[in-house]
Coordinates of C-alpha atoms in Angstrom, one line a residue:
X119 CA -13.9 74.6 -80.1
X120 CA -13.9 71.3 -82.4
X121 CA -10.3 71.0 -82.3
X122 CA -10.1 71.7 -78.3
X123 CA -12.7 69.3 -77.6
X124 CA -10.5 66.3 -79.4
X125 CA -7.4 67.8 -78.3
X126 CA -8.7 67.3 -74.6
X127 CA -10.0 64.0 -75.7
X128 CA -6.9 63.2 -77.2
X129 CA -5.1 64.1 -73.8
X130 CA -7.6 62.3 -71.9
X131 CA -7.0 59.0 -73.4
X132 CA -2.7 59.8 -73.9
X133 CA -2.3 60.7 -70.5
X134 CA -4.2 57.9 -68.5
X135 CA -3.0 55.1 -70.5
X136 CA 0.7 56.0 -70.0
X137 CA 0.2 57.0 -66.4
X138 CA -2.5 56.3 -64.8
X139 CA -0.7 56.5 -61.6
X140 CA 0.7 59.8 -61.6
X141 CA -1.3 62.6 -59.6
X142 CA 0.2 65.2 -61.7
X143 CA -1.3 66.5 -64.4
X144 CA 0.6 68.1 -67.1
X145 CA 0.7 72.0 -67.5
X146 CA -1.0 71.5 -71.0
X147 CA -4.0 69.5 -69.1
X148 CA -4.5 72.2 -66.5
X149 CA -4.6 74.4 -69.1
X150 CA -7.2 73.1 -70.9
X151 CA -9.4 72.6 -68.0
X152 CA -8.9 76.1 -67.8
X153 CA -10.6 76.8 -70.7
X154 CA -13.4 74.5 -70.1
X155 CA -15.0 77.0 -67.1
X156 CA -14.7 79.9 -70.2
X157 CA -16.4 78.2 -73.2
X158 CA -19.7 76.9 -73.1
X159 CA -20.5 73.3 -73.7
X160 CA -17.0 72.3 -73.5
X161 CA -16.6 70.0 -70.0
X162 CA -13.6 67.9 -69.3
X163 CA -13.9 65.0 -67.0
X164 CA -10.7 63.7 -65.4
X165 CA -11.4 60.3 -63.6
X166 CA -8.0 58.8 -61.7
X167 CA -7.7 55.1 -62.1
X168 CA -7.3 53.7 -58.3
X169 CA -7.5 50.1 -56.5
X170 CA -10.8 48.5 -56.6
X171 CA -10.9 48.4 -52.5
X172 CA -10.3 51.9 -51.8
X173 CA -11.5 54.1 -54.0
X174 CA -10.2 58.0 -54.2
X175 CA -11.7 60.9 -52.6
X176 CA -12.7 63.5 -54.6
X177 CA -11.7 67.2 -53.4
X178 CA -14.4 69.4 -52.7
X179 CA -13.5 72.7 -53.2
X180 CA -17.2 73.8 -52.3
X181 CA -17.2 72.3 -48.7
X182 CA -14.4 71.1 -48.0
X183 CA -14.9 69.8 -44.6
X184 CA -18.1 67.4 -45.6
X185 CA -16.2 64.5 -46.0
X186 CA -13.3 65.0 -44.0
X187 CA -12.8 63.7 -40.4
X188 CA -11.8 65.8 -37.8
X189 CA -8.4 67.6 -38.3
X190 CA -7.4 66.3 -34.7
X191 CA -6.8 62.4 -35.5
X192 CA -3.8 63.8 -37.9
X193 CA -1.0 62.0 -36.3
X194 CA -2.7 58.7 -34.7
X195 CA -1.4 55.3 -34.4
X196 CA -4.3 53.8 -32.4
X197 CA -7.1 53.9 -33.8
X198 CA -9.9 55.9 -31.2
X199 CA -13.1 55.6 -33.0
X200 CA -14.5 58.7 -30.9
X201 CA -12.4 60.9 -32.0
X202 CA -13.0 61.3 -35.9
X203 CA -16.7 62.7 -34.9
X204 CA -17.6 66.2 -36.5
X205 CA -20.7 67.9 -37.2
X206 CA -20.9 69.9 -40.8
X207 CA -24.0 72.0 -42.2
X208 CA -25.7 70.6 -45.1
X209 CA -28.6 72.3 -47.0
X210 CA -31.9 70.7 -46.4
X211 CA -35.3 70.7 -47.7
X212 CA -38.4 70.7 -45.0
X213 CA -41.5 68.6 -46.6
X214 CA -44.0 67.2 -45.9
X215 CA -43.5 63.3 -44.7
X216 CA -46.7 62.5 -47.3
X217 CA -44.4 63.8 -50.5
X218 CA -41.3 62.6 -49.7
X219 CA -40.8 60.6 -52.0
X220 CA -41.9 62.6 -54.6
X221 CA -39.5 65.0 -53.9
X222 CA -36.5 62.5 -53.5
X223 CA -37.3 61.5 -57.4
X224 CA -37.9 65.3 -58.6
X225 CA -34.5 66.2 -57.6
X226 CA -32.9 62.7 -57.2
X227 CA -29.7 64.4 -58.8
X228 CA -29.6 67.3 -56.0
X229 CA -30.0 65.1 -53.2
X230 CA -27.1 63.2 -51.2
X231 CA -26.2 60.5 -52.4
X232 CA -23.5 59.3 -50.2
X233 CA -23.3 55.7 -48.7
X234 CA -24.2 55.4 -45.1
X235 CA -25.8 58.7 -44.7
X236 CA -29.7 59.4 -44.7
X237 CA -31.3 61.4 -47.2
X238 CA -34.1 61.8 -45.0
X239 CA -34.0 62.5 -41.2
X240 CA -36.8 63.7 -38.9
X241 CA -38.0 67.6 -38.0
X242 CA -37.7 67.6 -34.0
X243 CA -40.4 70.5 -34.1
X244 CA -42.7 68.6 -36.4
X245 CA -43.6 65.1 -36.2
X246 CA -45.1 65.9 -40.0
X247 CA -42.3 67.0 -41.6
X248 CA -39.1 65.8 -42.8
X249 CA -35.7 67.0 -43.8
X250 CA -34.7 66.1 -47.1
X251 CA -30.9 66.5 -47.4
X252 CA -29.3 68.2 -50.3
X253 CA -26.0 67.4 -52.1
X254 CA -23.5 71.0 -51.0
X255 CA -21.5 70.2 -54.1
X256 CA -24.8 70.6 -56.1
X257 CA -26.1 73.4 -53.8
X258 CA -23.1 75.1 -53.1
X259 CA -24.7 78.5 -52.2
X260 CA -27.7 77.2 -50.1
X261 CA -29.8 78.1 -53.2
X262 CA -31.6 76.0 -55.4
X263 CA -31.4 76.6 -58.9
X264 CA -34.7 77.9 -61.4
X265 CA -35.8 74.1 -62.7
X266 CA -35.4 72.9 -59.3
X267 CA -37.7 75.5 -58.0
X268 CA -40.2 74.9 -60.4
X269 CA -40.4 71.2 -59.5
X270 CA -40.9 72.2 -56.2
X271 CA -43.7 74.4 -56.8
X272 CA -45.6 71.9 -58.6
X273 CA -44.8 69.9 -55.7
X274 CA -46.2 72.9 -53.7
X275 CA -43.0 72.7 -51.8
X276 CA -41.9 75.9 -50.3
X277 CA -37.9 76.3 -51.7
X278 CA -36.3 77.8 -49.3
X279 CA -33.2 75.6 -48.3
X280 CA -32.4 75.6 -44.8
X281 CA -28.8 74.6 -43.1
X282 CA -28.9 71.5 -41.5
X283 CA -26.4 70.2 -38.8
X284 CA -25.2 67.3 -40.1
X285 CA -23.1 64.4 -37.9
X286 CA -20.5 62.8 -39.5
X287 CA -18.8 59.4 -37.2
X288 CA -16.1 57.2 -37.8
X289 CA -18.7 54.8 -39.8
X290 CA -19.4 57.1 -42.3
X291 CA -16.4 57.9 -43.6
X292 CA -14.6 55.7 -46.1
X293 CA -11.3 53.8 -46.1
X294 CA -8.7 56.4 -47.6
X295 CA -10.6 59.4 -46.2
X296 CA -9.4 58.2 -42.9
X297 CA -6.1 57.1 -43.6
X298 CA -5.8 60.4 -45.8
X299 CA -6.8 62.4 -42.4
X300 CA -4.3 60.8 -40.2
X301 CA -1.0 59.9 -42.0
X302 CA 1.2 63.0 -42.6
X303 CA -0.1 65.6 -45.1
X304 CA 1.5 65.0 -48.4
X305 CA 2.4 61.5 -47.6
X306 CA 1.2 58.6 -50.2
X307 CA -2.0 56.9 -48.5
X308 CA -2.5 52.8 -49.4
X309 CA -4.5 52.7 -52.2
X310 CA -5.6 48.7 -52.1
X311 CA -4.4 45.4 -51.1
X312 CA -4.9 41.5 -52.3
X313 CA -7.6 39.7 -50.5
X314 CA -7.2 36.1 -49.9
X315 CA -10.4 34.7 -48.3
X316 CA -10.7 36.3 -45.0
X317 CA -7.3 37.9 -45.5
X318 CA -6.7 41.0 -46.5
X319 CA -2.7 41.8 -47.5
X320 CA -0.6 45.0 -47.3
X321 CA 2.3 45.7 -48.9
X322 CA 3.1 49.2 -46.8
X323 CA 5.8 52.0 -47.7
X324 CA 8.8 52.5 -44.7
X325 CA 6.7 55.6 -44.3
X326 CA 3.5 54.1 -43.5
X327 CA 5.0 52.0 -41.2
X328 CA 4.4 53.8 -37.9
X329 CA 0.4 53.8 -38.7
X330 CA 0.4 49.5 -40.2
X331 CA -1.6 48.7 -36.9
X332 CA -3.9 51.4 -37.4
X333 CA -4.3 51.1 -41.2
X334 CA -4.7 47.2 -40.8
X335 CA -7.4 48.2 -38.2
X336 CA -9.3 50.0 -40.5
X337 CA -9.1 48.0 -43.6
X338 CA -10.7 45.3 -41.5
X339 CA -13.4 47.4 -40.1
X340 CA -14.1 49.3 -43.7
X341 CA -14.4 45.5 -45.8
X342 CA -16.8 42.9 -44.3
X343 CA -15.7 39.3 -44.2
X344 CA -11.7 40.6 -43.8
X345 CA -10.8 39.1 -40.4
X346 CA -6.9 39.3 -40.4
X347 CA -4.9 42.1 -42.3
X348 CA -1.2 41.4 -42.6
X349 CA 1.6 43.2 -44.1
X350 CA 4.6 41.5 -46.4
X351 CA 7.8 41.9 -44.7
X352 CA 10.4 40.5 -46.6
X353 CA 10.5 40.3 -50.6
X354 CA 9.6 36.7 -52.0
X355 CA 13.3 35.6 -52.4
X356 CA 13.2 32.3 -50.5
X357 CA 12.9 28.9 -52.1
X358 CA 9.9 27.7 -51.4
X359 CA 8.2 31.2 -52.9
X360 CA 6.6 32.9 -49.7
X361 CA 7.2 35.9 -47.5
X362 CA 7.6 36.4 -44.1
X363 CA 4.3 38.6 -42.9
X364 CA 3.2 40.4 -39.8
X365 CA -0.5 40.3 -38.3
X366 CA -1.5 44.2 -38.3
X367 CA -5.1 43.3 -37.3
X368 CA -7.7 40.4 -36.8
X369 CA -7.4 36.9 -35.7
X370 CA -3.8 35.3 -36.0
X371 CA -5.3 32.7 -38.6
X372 CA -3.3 32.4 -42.0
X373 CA -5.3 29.0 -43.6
X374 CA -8.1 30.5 -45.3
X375 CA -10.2 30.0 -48.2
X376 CA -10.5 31.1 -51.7
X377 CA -12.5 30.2 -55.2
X378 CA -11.1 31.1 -58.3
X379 CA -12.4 30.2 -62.0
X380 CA -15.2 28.2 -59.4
X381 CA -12.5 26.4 -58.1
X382 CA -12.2 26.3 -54.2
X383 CA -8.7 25.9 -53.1
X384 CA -7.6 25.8 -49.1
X385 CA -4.3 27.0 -47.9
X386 CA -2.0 28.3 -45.4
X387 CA -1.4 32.0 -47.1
X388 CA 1.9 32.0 -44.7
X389 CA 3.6 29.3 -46.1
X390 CA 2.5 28.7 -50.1
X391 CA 2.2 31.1 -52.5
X392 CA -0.9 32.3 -53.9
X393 CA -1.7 35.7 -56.0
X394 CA -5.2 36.2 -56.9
X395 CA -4.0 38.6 -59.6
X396 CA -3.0 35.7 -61.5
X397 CA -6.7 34.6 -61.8
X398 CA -7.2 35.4 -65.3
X399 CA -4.0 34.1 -66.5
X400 CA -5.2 30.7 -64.5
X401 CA -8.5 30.6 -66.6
X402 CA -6.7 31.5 -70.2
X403 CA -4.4 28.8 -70.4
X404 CA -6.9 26.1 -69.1
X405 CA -9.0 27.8 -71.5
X406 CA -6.4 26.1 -74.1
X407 CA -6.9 22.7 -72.7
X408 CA -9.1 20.1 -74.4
X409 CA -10.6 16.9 -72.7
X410 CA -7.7 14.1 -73.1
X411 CA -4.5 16.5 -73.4
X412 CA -1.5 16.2 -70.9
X413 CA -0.8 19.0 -68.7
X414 CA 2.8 18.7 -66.7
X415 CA 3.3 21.9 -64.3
X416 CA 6.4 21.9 -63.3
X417 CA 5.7 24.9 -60.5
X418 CA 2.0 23.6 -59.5
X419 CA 1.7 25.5 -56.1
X420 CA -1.3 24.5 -54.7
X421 CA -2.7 23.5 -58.1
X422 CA -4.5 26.6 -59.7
X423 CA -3.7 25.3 -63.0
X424 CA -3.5 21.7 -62.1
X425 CA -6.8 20.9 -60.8
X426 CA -9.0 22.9 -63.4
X427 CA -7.5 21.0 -66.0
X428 CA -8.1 17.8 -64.3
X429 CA -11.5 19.4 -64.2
X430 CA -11.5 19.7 -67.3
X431 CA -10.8 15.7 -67.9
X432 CA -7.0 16.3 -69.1
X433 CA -4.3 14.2 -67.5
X434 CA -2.1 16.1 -65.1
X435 CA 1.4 15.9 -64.0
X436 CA 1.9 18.2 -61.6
X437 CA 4.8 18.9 -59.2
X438 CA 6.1 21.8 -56.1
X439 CA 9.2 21.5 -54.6
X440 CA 7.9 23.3 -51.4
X441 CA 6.8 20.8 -49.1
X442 CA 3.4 22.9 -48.1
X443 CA 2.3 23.4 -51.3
X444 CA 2.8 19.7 -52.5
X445 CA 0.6 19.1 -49.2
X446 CA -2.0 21.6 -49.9
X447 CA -1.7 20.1 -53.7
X448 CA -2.8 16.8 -52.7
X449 CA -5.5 18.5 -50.4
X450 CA -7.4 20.4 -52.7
X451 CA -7.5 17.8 -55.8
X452 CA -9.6 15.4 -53.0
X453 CA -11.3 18.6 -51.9
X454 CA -12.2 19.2 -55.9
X455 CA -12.3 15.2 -56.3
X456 CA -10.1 15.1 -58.9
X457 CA -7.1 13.5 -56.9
X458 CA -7.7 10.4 -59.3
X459 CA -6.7 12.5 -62.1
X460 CA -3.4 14.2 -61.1
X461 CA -0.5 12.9 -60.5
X462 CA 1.4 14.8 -57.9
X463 CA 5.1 15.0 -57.2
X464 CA 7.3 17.0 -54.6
X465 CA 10.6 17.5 -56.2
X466 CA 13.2 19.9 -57.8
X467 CA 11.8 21.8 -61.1
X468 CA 15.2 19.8 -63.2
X469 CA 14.6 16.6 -62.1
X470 CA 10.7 16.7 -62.6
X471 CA 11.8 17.4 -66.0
X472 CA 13.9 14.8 -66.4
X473 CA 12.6 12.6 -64.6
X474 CA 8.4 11.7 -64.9
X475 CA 8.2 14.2 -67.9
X476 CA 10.7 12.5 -69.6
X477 CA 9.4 9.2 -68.8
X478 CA 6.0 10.1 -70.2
X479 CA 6.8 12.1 -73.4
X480 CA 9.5 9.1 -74.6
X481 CA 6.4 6.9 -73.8
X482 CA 3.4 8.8 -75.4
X483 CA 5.0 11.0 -78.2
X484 CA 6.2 7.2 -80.8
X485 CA 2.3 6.5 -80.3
X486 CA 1.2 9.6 -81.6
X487 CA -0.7 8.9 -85.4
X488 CA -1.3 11.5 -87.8
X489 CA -4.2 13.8 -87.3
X490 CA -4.1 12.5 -83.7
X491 CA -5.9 14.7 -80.8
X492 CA -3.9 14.7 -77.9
X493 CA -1.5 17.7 -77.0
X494 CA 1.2 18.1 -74.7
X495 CA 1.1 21.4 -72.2
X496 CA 4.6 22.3 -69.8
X497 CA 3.5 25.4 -67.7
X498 CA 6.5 27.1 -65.9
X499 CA 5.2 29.4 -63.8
X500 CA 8.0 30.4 -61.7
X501 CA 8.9 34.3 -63.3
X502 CA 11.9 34.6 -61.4
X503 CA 14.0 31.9 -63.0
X504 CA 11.6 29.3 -65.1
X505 CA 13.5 30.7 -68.4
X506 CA 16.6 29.1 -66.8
X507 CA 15.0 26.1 -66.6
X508 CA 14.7 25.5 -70.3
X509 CA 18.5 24.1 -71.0
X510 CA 16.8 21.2 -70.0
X511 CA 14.7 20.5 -72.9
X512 CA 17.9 20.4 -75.2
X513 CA 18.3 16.7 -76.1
X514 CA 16.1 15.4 -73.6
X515 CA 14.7 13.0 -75.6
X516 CA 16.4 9.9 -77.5
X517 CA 14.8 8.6 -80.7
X518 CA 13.1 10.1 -83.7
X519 CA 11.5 13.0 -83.7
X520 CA 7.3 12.6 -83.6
X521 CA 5.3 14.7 -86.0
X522 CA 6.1 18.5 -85.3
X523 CA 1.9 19.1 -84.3
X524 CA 2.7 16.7 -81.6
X525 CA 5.9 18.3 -80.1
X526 CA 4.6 19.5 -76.6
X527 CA 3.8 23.7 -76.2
X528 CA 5.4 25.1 -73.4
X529 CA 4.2 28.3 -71.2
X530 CA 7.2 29.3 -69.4
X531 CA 6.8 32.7 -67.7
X532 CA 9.7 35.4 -66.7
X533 CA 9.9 39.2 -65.3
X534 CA 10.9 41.7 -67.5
X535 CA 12.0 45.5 -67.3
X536 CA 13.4 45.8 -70.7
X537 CA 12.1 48.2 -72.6
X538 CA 10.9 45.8 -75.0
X539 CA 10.0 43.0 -72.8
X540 CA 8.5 40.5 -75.3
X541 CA 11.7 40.5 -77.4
X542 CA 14.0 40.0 -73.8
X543 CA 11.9 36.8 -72.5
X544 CA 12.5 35.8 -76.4
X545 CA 15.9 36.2 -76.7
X546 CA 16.4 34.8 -72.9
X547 CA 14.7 31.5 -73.9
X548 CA 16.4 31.3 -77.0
X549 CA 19.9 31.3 -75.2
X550 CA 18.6 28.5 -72.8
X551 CA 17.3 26.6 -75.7
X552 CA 20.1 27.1 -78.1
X553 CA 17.9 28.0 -81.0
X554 CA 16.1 30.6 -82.9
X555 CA 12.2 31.1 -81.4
X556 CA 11.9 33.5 -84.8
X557 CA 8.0 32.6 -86.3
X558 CA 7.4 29.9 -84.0
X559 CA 6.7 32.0 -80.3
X560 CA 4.2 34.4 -78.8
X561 CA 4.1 36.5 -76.1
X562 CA 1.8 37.9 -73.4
X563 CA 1.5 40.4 -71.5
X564 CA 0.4 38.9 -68.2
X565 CA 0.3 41.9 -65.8
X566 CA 2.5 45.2 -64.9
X567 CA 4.1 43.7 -61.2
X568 CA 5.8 47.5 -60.8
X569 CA 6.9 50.1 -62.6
X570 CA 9.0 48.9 -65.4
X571 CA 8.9 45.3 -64.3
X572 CA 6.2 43.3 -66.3
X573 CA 5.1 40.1 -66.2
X574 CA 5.0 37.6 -69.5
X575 CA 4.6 34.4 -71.1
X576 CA 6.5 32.8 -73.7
X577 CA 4.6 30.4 -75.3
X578 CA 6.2 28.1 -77.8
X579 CA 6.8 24.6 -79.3
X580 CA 9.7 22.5 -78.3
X581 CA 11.5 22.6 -81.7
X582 CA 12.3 18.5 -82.7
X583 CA 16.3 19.7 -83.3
X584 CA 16.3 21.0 -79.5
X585 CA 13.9 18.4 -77.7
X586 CA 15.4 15.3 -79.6
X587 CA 18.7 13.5 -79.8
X588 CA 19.9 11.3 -82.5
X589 CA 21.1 7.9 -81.2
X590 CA 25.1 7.7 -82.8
X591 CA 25.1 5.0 -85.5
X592 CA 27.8 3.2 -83.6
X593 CA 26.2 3.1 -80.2
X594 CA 26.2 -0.6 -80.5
X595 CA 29.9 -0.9 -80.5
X596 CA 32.2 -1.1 -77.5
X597 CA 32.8 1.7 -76.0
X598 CA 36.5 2.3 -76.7
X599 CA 35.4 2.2 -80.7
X600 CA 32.3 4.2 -80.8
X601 CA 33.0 7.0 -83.1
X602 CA 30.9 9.8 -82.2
X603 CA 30.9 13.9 -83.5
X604 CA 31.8 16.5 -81.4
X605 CA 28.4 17.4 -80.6
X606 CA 27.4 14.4 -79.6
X607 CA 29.7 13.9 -77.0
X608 CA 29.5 17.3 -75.6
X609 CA 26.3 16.7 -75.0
X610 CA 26.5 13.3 -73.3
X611 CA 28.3 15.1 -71.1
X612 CA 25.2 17.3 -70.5
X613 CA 23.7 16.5 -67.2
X614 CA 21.0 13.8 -67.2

């Protein structure tokens, strides 16, 4: 029994870690739960991991039709309301109106418990009684067990359970019970969406396509405060990082408004990008930050790293090449009043980097003392092709190199669906820096995007041999005499 228990354990943990999506269950695991109905004391609980906004159904193998609407709305694509009514019988308890309550916390674990529907109704025949309504998966046979009848008798509560005809409407049934009710049997049902303010946003299967009104429809009525549901259509592949959408359901009104990290941020969801996955990531490398370090963010968007750090009294650089964003930029540092304190810019990632980052490292890295305070940040957060950005660090600055604690930390972020991700960003940035990252990186795991596609970031510190050049000892000689190495001149031929 020992070993079965922590082999189920065991299981347990193996099983949902690796694939928490899979409905499966393994042969082995079925097996065991087998085996938990035959040996007493052992129970197995299996708990699917789902979206936070629609939460799964459990099957009732008791009473199946409780929390299922009606079989005829298989098949819809506009939503009617009306038609998911059904009545189902229930077991009930008549008491008296004085004990009610009592009884509801003697058997508070028998009695429904489900959102939206009454645990206590009136007796038509008897203004001085009440129906108390019982949980079917607790009372499957419309027979109360031994302790609860001896609570009831204390209670002086006859315990005979009578069947109770029980309505059930469109409002009482949740999200994915509907949409599990009307989309094709067998066919995967959306699990969750990203809500953006007062948007709520789909990214729907070719199969679920038919329904997307519908679904939209009921996503809205199912989540208060969501007033527009659209669906992506169209990958994010254009420059400017945002996807073409369609309205399935609301109000045709894309500017809305978010907080984050208790930041408020405005913006027009069709035309900037915005993930409110990417919330914690936002918060951990602010978290970095210290009062008087220099943040330069080369892919600012609307400024979800910018303007906390500004909040957090470092001096920002931060730049979009996306016309809208670099608009809603500028908007929410006055809305977050700290337009002062950043220092926007609307232009190509490369020339950003070459151009005010430049300008301000060759100016603030020869005033740097020993044991001084302030650091230098670059956040590249543009997964599809920041890691291609980084050629441009080689030699970008002219000079000697500053003490290596002052060299500036960058956070440059990539996809991944290597099997060993960490290592493939690594040796990616490497080739676009030219050196060995060996020692001096680390990596993290932002968040899983799709199967076998993660999200990461590479942070490291510009090493001085890649982010410096040495001026040639003859630079002050014409230029028909100036004897330079091989290396040197191929890289004055590098772009600048």
């Amino acid at each position: 029994l020992w070993r079965l228990g922590n082999c189920a354990r065991l299981l347990k943990t193996n099983h949902f870690r690796t694939a928490a999506s899979n409905t499966s269950f393994p042969a082995v695991w079925m097996l065991l739960a087998q085996y938990s109905g035959r040996i007493p004391g052992l129970f197995v609980v299996v708990k699917k991991n789902t979206s936070f906004t629609m939460p799964e159904t459990v099957e009732d193998k008791t009473n199946p039709e409780l929390y299922l609407p009606h079989p005829g709305v298989r098949g819809m694509t506009v939503l009617d309301r009306e038609a998911f009514k059904r009545t189902v019988v229930v077991p009930a308890l008549k008491v008296k109106k004085e004990i009610v309550s009592s009884v509801l916390k003697s058997l508070k674990q028998s009695v429904l418990q489900r959102p939206g529907l009454k645990r206590v109704v009136e007796d038509p025949e008897d203004e001085d009684s009440r129906f108390v309504i019982l949980d079917p998966h607790k009372i499957p046979e419309f027979s109360l067990g031994e302790s609860e009848q001896q609570v009831l008798k204390q209670l002086s509560v006859h315990p005979e359970v009578s069947k109770y005809h029980l309505e059930l409407t469109y409002e009482n049934f949740k999200s994915e019970e509907i949409l599990r009710a009307v989309l094709p049997e067998g066919q995967e049902v959306t699990s969750g969406f990203s809500r953006v303010g007062h948007i709520a946003h789909l990214n729907l299967r070719d199969h679920q396509l038919p329904y997307r009104h519908l679904i939209g429809q009921v996503i809205m009525d199912k989540n208060p405060g969501v007033t527009c549901v659209v669906n992506k259509t169209n990958i994010i592949d254009s420059t400017y990082r945002n996807f073409e959408m369609e309205v399935l359901a609301g109000e045709n009104n894309l500017v809305t408004k978010v907080k984050e990290n208790n930041t408020a941020y405005e913006l027009d969801f069709s035309k900037v990008y915005w993930n409110p996955r990417l919330s914690t990531e936002h918060g951990r490398i602010v978290e970095l930050l210290k009062p008087g370090d220099v943040l330069f963010d080369v892919f600012a968007g609307i400024g979800p790293f910018a303007i906390p750090a500004a909040r957090r009294k470092c001096r920002v650089f931060a730049n979009d090449l996306n016309p809208e964003s670099y608009a809603w930029l500028l908007h929410n540092c006055k809305l977050n009043k700290v337009d002062t304190k950043v220092k926007a810019f609307n232009m190509d990632g490369r020339d950003f980097l070459r151009g005010p980052v430049r300008e301000e490292l060759s100016k603030e890295l020869p005033l740097l003392k020993e044991g001084h305070r302030t650091a230098f940040h670059i956040v590249m957060n543009l997964p599809a092709l920041a890691v291609e950005f980084l050629d441009v660090f080689r030699h970008l600055l002219v000079g000697e190199p500053c003490s290596p604690a002052g060299l500036p930390t960058v956070h440059c972020y990539g996809f991944s669906k290597h099997s060993n991700p960490a290592r493939d960003i690594q040796e990616r940035a490497e080739a676009s820096l030219g050196t060995s990252l060996a020692g001096r990186c680390s990596t993290f795991l932002v968040r899983n995007v799709a199967p076998n596609k993660e999200m990461l970031c590479l942070s490291f510190q510009i090493p001085a041999d890649v982010l410096y050049k040495r001026p040639c000892p003859d630079e002050a000689k014409p230029a028909s005499k100036r004897l330079c190495t091989s290396q040197d001149s191929s890289e004055e031929k590098l772009p600048s």
